[in-house]
Every structure is written in C-alpha cells, then in structure tokens.
Amino acid sequence: MARKQERARAVLDDVAKAIIEQLQQDGRRSYAAIGKEVGLSEAAVRQRVQRLIESGVMQVVAVTDPLQLGFARQAMVGIEVSGALEPVADALADMDEVDYVVITAGTFDLLVEVVCESDEHLLTLISEKIRRIQGVSRTETFMYLKLRKQTYSWGVR
C-alpha cells in the first residue's frame, strides 16, 4: 500500500457505499454483477470505482499469504523515537520489508509491520536498518506465531 497522504474525508452516497461493500465481499466481483445489486449500469459502476480509487477511498488488491510466498517471519515492531516522528515513519515506509506504518499514542511512537524471509532476515532488518535510522531510540519486536483473524470488510459509515 502506498504511503497515505493527509486528505479530507470523502463524502460517500449510498450507492458508493454499496459498491464498496460489494467489493469488500469479493474484490473480483464483476462490474456487471455489482451494477445489478446497486441499480447502475456496468459502465457507471466502472466510473464510480475508478473515482473511489483515484480519491484514495479504496484500493483493489490481491491479499496474499506471506508464508505461501516464502516469507516465513512476520512481526510487529514497536518503535520509540526521539525527535520528529514523520521523518522516521517515512524512512520506515520506504523499506521493502515494511508493509504497515502507523504513528501511535502510548508506549511506542510508531508501530511497523514487517515481512521477512527468515529470522536471520528479521534480525538484519532490525539491527542494520531500523535501529540505524536517526531518531530511533528503542525497538521492541513482537513476532507473529499464528494469525487468527485478518479482515478487510469492516463496512462503511
């Protein structure tokens, strides 16, 4: 996922929300099938989806299982920062192994999800890349043992 830019919250009508819900259930659902559900033509759905993507409201992506792709180690890394958070968050977001960066309140200033090929890869990433970023004062790594739930269908408001 690309780095998020600050945007005003989009105002979604009921049709846009229905389209999003359809795609949350099945991201491969055809525009024709969505159109039947929401009362629009295939072309109108295609245009609506394109606008939702361009405005940053949603993405349509293939969600993969990292284990099946050869990435044996996933972890969440809590990071304490001294100084400005944004430059550290941006440096982390530029790393290939990092798939999620969030600025938080609490014990850690940043939470970063990483996907690595092995424990050795994780060790190298933390020791030689993350801890060397100027401003990183402490890290704590939470290695994933088993995924119990992952969802992207939380609906719309």
Tab-separated table of N, CA and C in Angstrom:
chain	number	residue	atom	x	y	z
A	1	MET	N	0.845	-1.181	0.000
A	1	MET	CA	0.000	0.000	0.000
A	1	MET	C	0.884	1.235	0.000
A	2	ALA	N	0.521	2.191	-0.769
A	2	ALA	CA	1.292	3.418	-0.875
A	2	ALA	C	1.180	4.218	0.413
A	3	ARG	N	2.129	5.103	0.603
A	3	ARG	CA	2.115	5.980	1.767
A	3	ARG	C	0.878	6.852	1.713
A	4	LYS	N	0.205	6.978	2.832
A	4	LYS	CA	-1.029	7.753	2.896
A	4	LYS	C	-0.726	9.235	2.999
A	5	GLN	N	-1.441	10.007	2.244
A	5	GLN	CA	-1.365	11.454	2.308
A	5	GLN	C	-2.545	11.944	3.139
A	6	GLU	N	-2.383	13.092	3.757
A	6	GLU	CA	-3.478	13.683	4.511
A	6	GLU	C	-4.541	14.160	3.530
A	7	ARG	N	-5.774	13.715	3.719
A	7	ARG	CA	-6.873	14.098	2.837
A	7	ARG	C	-8.099	14.393	3.667
A	8	ALA	N	-8.958	15.205	3.082
A	8	ALA	CA	-10.258	15.421	3.707
A	8	ALA	C	-11.064	14.138	3.532
A	9	ARG	N	-11.893	13.846	4.494
A	9	ARG	CA	-12.723	12.649	4.418
A	9	ARG	C	-13.723	12.794	3.280
A	10	ALA	N	-13.801	11.761	2.451
A	10	ALA	CA	-14.710	11.779	1.319
A	10	ALA	C	-16.150	11.621	1.802
A	11	VAL	N	-17.056	12.288	1.133
A	11	VAL	CA	-18.475	12.125	1.397
A	11	VAL	C	-18.984	11.075	0.407
A	12	LEU	N	-19.494	9.973	0.941
A	12	LEU	CA	-19.949	8.865	0.095
A	12	LEU	C	-21.465	8.771	0.116
A	13	ASP	N	-22.056	8.655	-1.055
A	13	ASP	CA	-23.501	8.436	-1.105
A	13	ASP	C	-23.780	6.943	-0.900
A	14	ASP	N	-25.055	6.604	-0.819
A	14	ASP	CA	-25.439	5.216	-0.548
A	14	ASP	C	-24.979	4.259	-1.644
A	15	VAL	N	-24.960	4.719	-2.881
A	15	VAL	CA	-24.524	3.855	-3.989
A	15	VAL	C	-23.029	3.563	-3.867
A	16	ALA	N	-22.228	4.576	-3.582
A	16	ALA	CA	-20.791	4.369	-3.406
A	16	ALA	C	-20.531	3.388	-2.263
A	17	LYS	N	-21.263	3.541	-1.174
A	17	LYS	CA	-21.106	2.629	-0.043
A	17	LYS	C	-21.477	1.203	-0.429
A	18	ALA	N	-22.532	1.052	-1.205
A	18	ALA	CA	-22.954	-0.286	-1.641
A	18	ALA	C	-21.908	-0.911	-2.554
A	19	ILE	N	-21.312	-0.121	-3.418
A	19	ILE	CA	-20.248	-0.632	-4.293
A	19	ILE	C	-19.065	-1.094	-3.456
A	20	ILE	N	-18.669	-0.293	-2.498
A	20	ILE	CA	-17.550	-0.661	-1.621
A	20	ILE	C	-17.852	-1.962	-0.880
A	21	GLU	N	-19.043	-2.066	-0.347
A	21	GLU	CA	-19.415	-3.291	0.372
A	21	GLU	C	-19.365	-4.511	-0.536
A	22	GLN	N	-19.811	-4.359	-1.776
A	22	GLN	CA	-19.749	-5.464	-2.736
A	22	GLN	C	-18.303	-5.893	-2.969
A	23	LEU	N	-17.414	-4.933	-3.127
A	23	LEU	CA	-16.006	-5.250	-3.379
A	23	LEU	C	-15.298	-5.761	-2.131
A	24	GLN	N	-15.748	-5.350	-0.948
A	24	GLN	CA	-15.171	-5.900	0.281
A	24	GLN	C	-15.514	-7.383	0.416
A	25	GLN	N	-16.686	-7.759	-0.043
A	25	GLN	CA	-17.075	-9.165	-0.002
A	25	GLN	C	-16.304	-9.988	-1.018
A	26	ASP	N	-16.080	-9.433	-2.207
A	26	ASP	CA	-15.369	-10.133	-3.265
A	26	ASP	C	-14.753	-9.107	-4.205
A	27	GLY	N	-13.458	-8.879	-4.053
A	27	GLY	CA	-12.758	-7.880	-4.850
A	27	GLY	C	-12.713	-8.200	-6.332
A	28	ARG	N	-13.082	-9.434	-6.717
A	28	ARG	CA	-13.085	-9.825	-8.129
A	28	ARG	C	-14.488	-9.791	-8.739
A	29	ARG	N	-15.466	-9.361	-7.959
A	29	ARG	CA	-16.836	-9.302	-8.479
A	29	ARG	C	-16.884	-8.392	-9.699
A	30	SER	N	-17.576	-8.819	-10.714
A	30	SER	CA	-17.642	-8.043	-11.963
A	30	SER	C	-18.458	-6.766	-11.765
A	31	TYR	N	-18.144	-5.775	-12.585
A	31	TYR	CA	-18.898	-4.528	-12.544
A	31	TYR	C	-20.349	-4.765	-12.930
A	32	ALA	N	-20.599	-5.704	-13.819
A	32	ALA	CA	-21.976	-6.027	-14.214
A	32	ALA	C	-22.749	-6.584	-13.020
A	33	ALA	N	-22.126	-7.486	-12.255
A	33	ALA	CA	-22.797	-8.065	-11.087
A	33	ALA	C	-23.031	-7.007	-10.019
A	34	ILE	N	-22.068	-6.131	-9.825
A	34	ILE	CA	-22.240	-5.049	-8.851
A	34	ILE	C	-23.361	-4.131	-9.311
A	35	GLY	N	-23.375	-3.825	-10.607
A	35	GLY	CA	-24.417	-2.954	-11.151
A	35	GLY	C	-25.808	-3.489	-10.887
A	36	LYS	N	-26.003	-4.798	-11.022
A	36	LYS	CA	-27.309	-5.413	-10.736
A	36	LYS	C	-27.707	-5.214	-9.279
A	37	GLU	N	-26.730	-5.291	-8.390
A	37	GLU	CA	-27.019	-5.141	-6.959
A	37	GLU	C	-27.329	-3.702	-6.559
A	38	VAL	N	-26.656	-2.745	-7.218
A	38	VAL	CA	-26.795	-1.349	-6.798
A	38	VAL	C	-27.651	-0.508	-7.739
A	39	GLY	N	-28.132	-1.113	-8.843
A	39	GLY	CA	-29.023	-0.397	-9.747
A	39	GLY	C	-28.328	0.533	-10.721
A	40	LEU	N	-27.103	0.199	-11.139
A	40	LEU	CA	-26.379	1.001	-12.116
A	40	LEU	C	-25.932	0.127	-13.276
A	41	SER	N	-25.572	0.759	-14.366
A	41	SER	CA	-25.002	0.023	-15.493
A	41	SER	C	-23.565	-0.370	-15.166
A	42	GLU	N	-23.053	-1.314	-15.937
A	42	GLU	CA	-21.655	-1.734	-15.770
A	42	GLU	C	-20.711	-0.547	-15.942
A	43	ALA	N	-20.959	0.278	-16.946
A	43	ALA	CA	-20.109	1.447	-17.211
A	43	ALA	C	-20.141	2.435	-16.050
A	44	ALA	N	-21.325	2.651	-15.488
A	44	ALA	CA	-21.450	3.586	-14.364
A	44	ALA	C	-20.697	3.058	-13.139
A	45	VAL	N	-20.773	1.751	-12.912
A	45	VAL	CA	-20.034	1.162	-11.785
A	45	VAL	C	-18.536	1.331	-12.014
A	46	ARG	N	-18.074	1.058	-13.237
A	46	ARG	CA	-16.648	1.198	-13.562
A	46	ARG	C	-16.180	2.626	-13.269
A	47	GLN	N	-16.962	3.617	-13.679
A	47	GLN	CA	-16.599	5.014	-13.437
A	47	GLN	C	-16.575	5.329	-11.939
A	48	ARG	N	-17.584	4.835	-11.216
A	48	ARG	CA	-17.633	5.061	-9.766
A	48	ARG	C	-16.430	4.445	-9.069
A	49	VAL	N	-16.106	3.205	-9.431
A	49	VAL	CA	-14.961	2.514	-8.825
A	49	VAL	C	-13.677	3.293	-9.115
A	50	GLN	N	-13.508	3.735	-10.345
A	50	GLN	CA	-12.310	4.496	-10.706
A	50	GLN	C	-12.195	5.762	-9.866
A	51	ARG	N	-13.309	6.464	-9.664
A	51	ARG	CA	-13.286	7.681	-8.831
A	51	ARG	C	-12.944	7.348	-7.384
A	52	LEU	N	-13.474	6.246	-6.863
A	52	LEU	CA	-13.173	5.836	-5.480
A	52	LEU	C	-11.690	5.508	-5.325
A	53	ILE	N	-11.117	4.886	-6.333
A	53	ILE	CA	-9.688	4.562	-6.293
A	53	ILE	C	-8.856	5.836	-6.398
A	54	GLU	N	-9.166	6.683	-7.356
A	54	GLU	CA	-8.404	7.912	-7.566
A	54	GLU	C	-8.469	8.855	-6.375
A	55	SER	N	-9.593	8.851	-5.659
A	55	SER	CA	-9.725	9.730	-4.497
A	55	SER	C	-9.086	9.140	-3.241
A	56	GLY	N	-8.591	7.912	-3.335
A	56	GLY	CA	-7.932	7.292	-2.180
A	56	GLY	C	-8.877	6.640	-1.198
A	57	VAL	N	-10.167	6.576	-1.530
A	57	VAL	CA	-11.141	5.955	-0.638
A	57	VAL	C	-10.886	4.457	-0.525
A	58	MET	N	-10.462	3.824	-1.622
A	58	MET	CA	-10.239	2.385	-1.598
A	58	MET	C	-9.166	1.991	-2.600
A	59	GLN	N	-8.714	0.751	-2.433
A	59	GLN	CA	-7.807	0.093	-3.362
A	59	GLN	C	-8.394	-1.271	-3.656
A	60	VAL	N	-8.104	-1.795	-4.813
A	60	VAL	CA	-8.467	-3.176	-5.116
A	60	VAL	C	-7.142	-3.905	-5.318
A	61	VAL	N	-6.826	-4.823	-4.396
A	61	VAL	CA	-5.544	-5.527	-4.416
A	61	VAL	C	-5.750	-7.009	-4.139
A	62	ALA	N	-4.749	-7.798	-4.484
A	62	ALA	CA	-4.747	-9.216	-4.130
A	62	ALA	C	-4.080	-9.341	-2.766
A	63	VAL	N	-4.786	-9.893	-1.792
A	63	VAL	CA	-4.222	-10.117	-0.468
A	63	VAL	C	-3.617	-11.511	-0.472
A	64	THR	N	-2.322	-11.588	-0.195
A	64	THR	CA	-1.613	-12.858	-0.263
A	64	THR	C	-1.276	-13.387	1.122
A	65	ASP	N	-0.926	-14.650	1.176
A	65	ASP	CA	-0.444	-15.289	2.395
A	65	ASP	C	1.075	-15.275	2.326
A	66	PRO	N	1.746	-14.448	3.149
A	66	PRO	CA	3.206	-14.353	3.081
A	66	PRO	C	3.913	-15.705	3.232
A	67	LEU	N	3.376	-16.597	4.053
A	67	LEU	CA	4.001	-17.915	4.231
A	67	LEU	C	4.042	-18.681	2.916
A	68	GLN	N	2.965	-18.597	2.142
A	68	GLN	CA	2.903	-19.297	0.863
A	68	GLN	C	3.864	-18.708	-0.168
A	69	LEU	N	4.304	-17.481	0.063
A	69	LEU	CA	5.201	-16.809	-0.875
A	69	LEU	C	6.656	-16.832	-0.421
A	70	GLY	N	6.942	-17.590	0.650
A	70	GLY	CA	8.323	-17.732	1.096
A	70	GLY	C	8.762	-16.770	2.176
A	71	PHE	N	7.824	-16.060	2.767
A	71	PHE	CA	8.158	-15.147	3.864
A	71	PHE	C	7.760	-15.815	5.174
A	72	ALA	N	8.731	-16.431	5.832
A	72	ALA	CA	8.453	-17.263	6.996
A	72	ALA	C	8.285	-16.475	8.291
A	73	ARG	N	8.666	-15.211	8.314
A	73	ARG	CA	8.613	-14.458	9.566
A	73	ARG	C	7.913	-13.129	9.364
A	74	GLN	N	6.846	-12.924	10.139
A	74	GLN	CA	6.170	-11.628	10.208
A	74	GLN	C	6.270	-11.147	11.645
A	75	ALA	N	6.339	-9.840	11.808
A	75	ALA	CA	6.432	-9.283	13.153
A	75	ALA	C	5.889	-7.861	13.154
A	76	MET	N	5.472	-7.436	14.324
A	76	MET	CA	5.130	-6.045	14.572
A	76	MET	C	6.274	-5.482	15.403
A	77	VAL	N	6.782	-4.340	15.010
A	77	VAL	CA	7.886	-3.717	15.723
A	77	VAL	C	7.389	-2.405	16.317
A	78	GLY	N	7.473	-2.304	17.637
A	78	GLY	CA	7.164	-1.056	18.317
A	78	GLY	C	8.428	-0.216	18.370
A	79	ILE	N	8.302	1.056	18.042
A	79	ILE	CA	9.489	1.924	17.948
A	79	ILE	C	9.258	3.199	18.744
A	80	GLU	N	10.228	3.505	19.619
A	80	GLU	CA	10.251	4.790	20.311
A	80	GLU	C	11.189	5.707	19.546
A	81	VAL	N	10.773	6.960	19.396
A	81	VAL	CA	11.517	7.926	18.604
A	81	VAL	C	11.855	9.130	19.467
A	82	SER	N	13.074	9.623	19.307
A	82	SER	CA	13.420	10.906	19.920
A	82	SER	C	13.462	11.921	18.793
A	83	GLY	N	12.668	12.954	18.920
A	83	GLY	CA	12.595	13.953	17.856
A	83	GLY	C	11.348	13.769	17.007
A	84	ALA	N	11.414	14.290	15.809
A	84	ALA	CA	10.262	14.286	14.908
A	84	ALA	C	9.922	12.872	14.454
A	85	LEU	N	8.628	12.547	14.466
A	85	LEU	CA	8.172	11.208	14.093
A	85	LEU	C	8.115	11.000	12.582
A	86	GLU	N	7.677	12.010	11.836
A	86	GLU	CA	7.422	11.852	10.407
A	86	GLU	C	8.645	11.408	9.607
A	87	PRO	N	9.832	11.977	9.833
A	87	PRO	CA	10.980	11.506	9.047
A	87	PRO	C	11.314	10.036	9.315
A	88	VAL	N	11.145	9.596	10.545
A	88	VAL	CA	11.390	8.188	10.868
A	88	VAL	C	10.322	7.314	10.220
A	89	ALA	N	9.067	7.726	10.321
A	89	ALA	CA	7.979	6.971	9.695
A	89	ALA	C	8.189	6.883	8.188
A	90	ASP	N	8.630	7.963	7.553
A	90	ASP	CA	8.866	7.963	6.111
A	90	ASP	C	10.020	7.035	5.737
A	91	ALA	N	11.090	7.041	6.521
A	91	ALA	CA	12.230	6.147	6.251
A	91	ALA	C	11.813	4.691	6.361
A	92	LEU	N	10.988	4.385	7.355
A	92	LEU	CA	10.491	3.013	7.520
A	92	LEU	C	9.578	2.624	6.357
A	93	ALA	N	8.717	3.535	5.947
A	93	ALA	CA	7.772	3.255	4.862
A	93	ALA	C	8.496	2.974	3.545
A	94	ASP	N	9.703	3.470	3.395
A	94	ASP	CA	10.474	3.252	2.170
A	94	ASP	C	11.146	1.877	2.124
A	95	MET	N	11.129	1.141	3.226
A	95	MET	CA	11.783	-0.178	3.265
A	95	MET	C	10.886	-1.240	2.647
A	96	ASP	N	11.456	-2.085	1.813
A	96	ASP	CA	10.691	-3.131	1.138
A	96	ASP	C	10.026	-4.097	2.112
A	97	GLU	N	10.660	-4.393	3.219
A	97	GLU	CA	10.134	-5.371	4.170
A	97	GLU	C	8.961	-4.839	5.000
A	98	VAL	N	8.778	-3.535	4.996
A	98	VAL	CA	7.742	-2.889	5.811
A	98	VAL	C	6.464	-2.769	4.995
A	99	ASP	N	5.358	-3.310	5.551
A	99	ASP	CA	4.090	-3.201	4.825
A	99	ASP	C	3.054	-2.356	5.551
A	100	TYR	N	3.401	-1.835	6.734
A	100	TYR	CA	2.426	-1.079	7.511
A	100	TYR	C	3.193	-0.176	8.472
A	101	VAL	N	2.874	1.097	8.477
A	101	VAL	CA	3.489	2.051	9.407
A	101	VAL	C	2.380	2.931	9.954
A	102	VAL	N	2.323	3.028	11.265
A	102	VAL	CA	1.315	3.887	11.875
A	102	VAL	C	1.949	4.668	13.032
A	103	ILE	N	1.629	5.964	13.102
A	103	ILE	CA	2.050	6.803	14.224
A	103	ILE	C	1.009	6.618	15.316
A	104	THR	N	1.475	6.346	16.525
A	104	THR	CA	0.566	5.975	17.603
A	104	THR	C	0.746	6.857	18.840
A	105	ALA	N	-0.194	6.703	19.765
A	105	ALA	CA	-0.085	7.285	21.098
A	105	ALA	C	0.093	6.110	22.053
A	106	GLY	N	0.901	6.278	23.058
A	106	GLY	CA	1.115	5.180	24.002
A	106	GLY	C	2.587	4.904	24.191
A	107	THR	N	2.920	3.678	24.545
A	107	THR	CA	4.306	3.306	24.816
A	107	THR	C	5.201	3.524	23.605
A	108	PHE	N	4.715	3.180	22.428
A	108	PHE	CA	5.513	3.323	21.213
A	108	PHE	C	4.992	4.483	20.383
A	109	ASP	N	5.922	5.163	19.746
A	109	ASP	CA	5.558	6.262	18.850
A	109	ASP	C	5.103	5.749	17.493
A	110	LEU	N	5.672	4.611	17.079
A	110	LEU	CA	5.352	4.012	15.793
A	110	LEU	C	5.152	2.516	15.961
A	111	LEU	N	4.238	1.962	15.195
A	111	LEU	CA	4.110	0.518	15.049
A	111	LEU	C	4.338	0.207	13.583
A	112	VAL	N	5.174	-0.807	13.334
A	112	VAL	CA	5.578	-1.147	11.980
A	112	VAL	C	5.439	-2.650	11.808
A	113	GLU	N	4.693	-3.068	10.779
A	113	GLU	CA	4.608	-4.493	10.472
A	113	GLU	C	5.645	-4.806	9.413
A	114	VAL	N	6.393	-5.897	9.654
A	114	VAL	CA	7.433	-6.307	8.715
A	114	VAL	C	7.196	-7.744	8.275
A	115	VAL	N	7.619	-8.035	7.054
A	115	VAL	CA	7.522	-9.375	6.488
A	115	VAL	C	8.923	-9.751	6.013
A	116	CYS	N	9.446	-10.855	6.557
A	116	CYS	CA	10.819	-11.261	6.264
A	116	CYS	C	10.875	-12.720	5.829
A	117	GLU	N	11.942	-13.065	5.132
A	117	GLU	CA	12.122	-14.430	4.647
A	117	GLU	C	12.504	-15.405	5.762
A	118	SER	N	13.151	-14.897	6.822
A	118	SER	CA	13.654	-15.774	7.882
A	118	SER	C	13.902	-14.966	9.142
A	119	ASP	N	14.218	-15.672	10.226
A	119	ASP	CA	14.591	-14.990	11.465
A	119	ASP	C	15.877	-14.193	11.265
A	120	GLU	N	16.802	-14.735	10.492
A	120	GLU	CA	18.058	-14.028	10.200
A	120	GLU	C	17.775	-12.726	9.450
A	121	HIS	N	16.859	-12.786	8.497
A	121	HIS	CA	16.461	-11.587	7.745
A	121	HIS	C	15.850	-10.549	8.694
A	122	LEU	N	14.999	-10.995	9.611
A	122	LEU	CA	14.389	-10.093	10.593
A	122	LEU	C	15.460	-9.447	11.463
A	123	LEU	N	16.413	-10.252	11.942
A	123	LEU	CA	17.494	-9.725	12.772
A	123	LEU	C	18.295	-8.662	12.022
A	124	THR	N	18.622	-8.938	10.787
A	124	THR	CA	19.368	-7.978	9.967
A	124	THR	C	18.562	-6.700	9.757
A	125	LEU	N	17.277	-6.859	9.456
A	125	LEU	CA	16.418	-5.697	9.242
A	125	LEU	C	16.390	-4.794	10.473
A	126	ILE	N	16.197	-5.390	11.636
A	126	ILE	CA	16.093	-4.590	12.857
A	126	ILE	C	17.447	-3.987	13.233
A	127	SER	N	18.487	-4.816	13.238
A	127	SER	CA	19.801	-4.365	13.699
A	127	SER	C	20.490	-3.411	12.734
A	128	GLU	N	20.409	-3.704	11.445
A	128	GLU	CA	21.202	-2.953	10.488
A	128	GLU	C	20.427	-1.878	9.736
A	129	LYS	N	19.109	-1.936	9.767
A	129	LYS	CA	18.340	-0.926	9.038
A	129	LYS	C	17.488	-0.073	9.976
A	130	ILE	N	16.587	-0.719	10.728
A	130	ILE	CA	15.647	0.060	11.548
A	130	ILE	C	16.363	0.812	12.661
A	131	ARG	N	17.218	0.137	13.418
A	131	ARG	CA	17.886	0.805	14.553
A	131	ARG	C	18.913	1.838	14.124
A	132	ARG	N	19.288	1.848	12.872
A	132	ARG	CA	20.262	2.829	12.380
A	132	ARG	C	19.603	4.104	11.868
A	133	ILE	N	18.301	4.138	11.824
A	133	ILE	CA	17.606	5.353	11.397
A	133	ILE	C	17.759	6.410	12.483
A	134	GLN	N	18.192	7.595	12.077
A	134	GLN	CA	18.358	8.679	13.038
A	134	GLN	C	17.029	8.985	13.714
A	135	GLY	N	17.016	8.997	15.039
A	135	GLY	CA	15.813	9.274	15.809
A	135	GLY	C	15.221	8.043	16.461
A	136	VAL	N	15.568	6.849	15.988
A	136	VAL	CA	15.078	5.623	16.615
A	136	VAL	C	15.854	5.421	17.907
A	137	SER	N	15.142	5.433	19.040
A	137	SER	CA	15.824	5.275	20.323
A	137	SER	C	15.641	3.887	20.922
A	138	ARG	N	14.565	3.188	20.547
A	138	ARG	CA	14.337	1.846	21.097
A	138	ARG	C	13.352	1.110	20.206
A	139	THR	N	13.532	-0.213	20.116
A	139	THR	CA	12.568	-1.050	19.409
A	139	THR	C	12.191	-2.231	20.286
A	140	GLU	N	11.008	-2.729	20.052
A	140	GLU	CA	10.575	-3.981	20.662
A	140	GLU	C	9.833	-4.760	19.583
A	141	THR	N	10.238	-6.016	19.405
A	141	THR	CA	9.707	-6.831	18.317
A	141	THR	C	8.727	-7.863	18.854
A	142	PHE	N	7.571	-7.945	18.209
A	142	PHE	CA	6.538	-8.915	18.549
A	142	PHE	C	6.398	-9.856	17.357
A	143	MET	N	7.019	-11.014	17.450
A	143	MET	CA	6.981	-11.970	16.334
A	143	MET	C	5.633	-12.662	16.312
A	144	TYR	N	5.072	-12.781	15.123
A	144	TYR	CA	3.786	-13.439	14.952
A	144	TYR	C	3.984	-14.954	15.015
A	145	LEU	N	3.179	-15.615	15.829
A	145	LEU	CA	3.221	-17.066	15.909
A	145	LEU	C	2.140	-17.707	15.059
A	146	LYS	N	0.940	-17.112	15.090
A	146	LYS	CA	-0.165	-17.657	14.308
A	146	LYS	C	-1.197	-16.562	14.082
A	147	LEU	N	-1.631	-16.431	12.858
A	147	LEU	CA	-2.656	-15.444	12.506
A	147	LEU	C	-4.027	-16.044	12.784
A	148	ARG	N	-4.812	-15.380	13.599
A	148	ARG	CA	-6.147	-15.866	13.943
A	148	ARG	C	-7.251	-15.126	13.190
A	149	LYS	N	-7.000	-13.874	12.830
A	149	LYS	CA	-8.020	-13.128	12.091
A	149	LYS	C	-7.358	-12.002	11.318
A	150	GLN	N	-7.789	-11.853	10.075
A	150	GLN	CA	-7.392	-10.735	9.244
A	150	GLN	C	-8.564	-10.446	8.333
A	151	THR	N	-9.088	-9.245	8.415
A	151	THR	CA	-10.258	-8.905	7.607
A	151	THR	C	-10.089	-7.525	7.019
A	152	TYR	N	-10.718	-7.336	5.887
A	152	TYR	CA	-10.726	-6.029	5.247
A	152	TYR	C	-12.159	-5.606	4.948
A	153	SER	N	-13.121	-6.270	5.540
A	153	SER	CA	-14.531	-5.991	5.239
A	153	SER	C	-15.228	-5.421	6.469
A	154	TRP	N	-14.773	-4.253	6.892
A	154	TRP	CA	-15.375	-3.635	8.066
A	154	TRP	C	-16.540	-2.737	7.732
A	155	GLY	N	-16.965	-2.764	6.492
A	155	GLY	CA	-18.145	-1.992	6.101
A	155	GLY	C	-17.812	-0.538	5.849
A	156	VAL	N	-18.847	0.276	5.735
A	156	VAL	CA	-18.687	1.710	5.510
A	156	VAL	C	-19.624	2.456	6.447
A	157	ARG	N	-19.306	3.697	6.708
A	157	ARG	CA	-20.138	4.536	7.583
A	157	ARG	C	-20.666	5.714	6.804
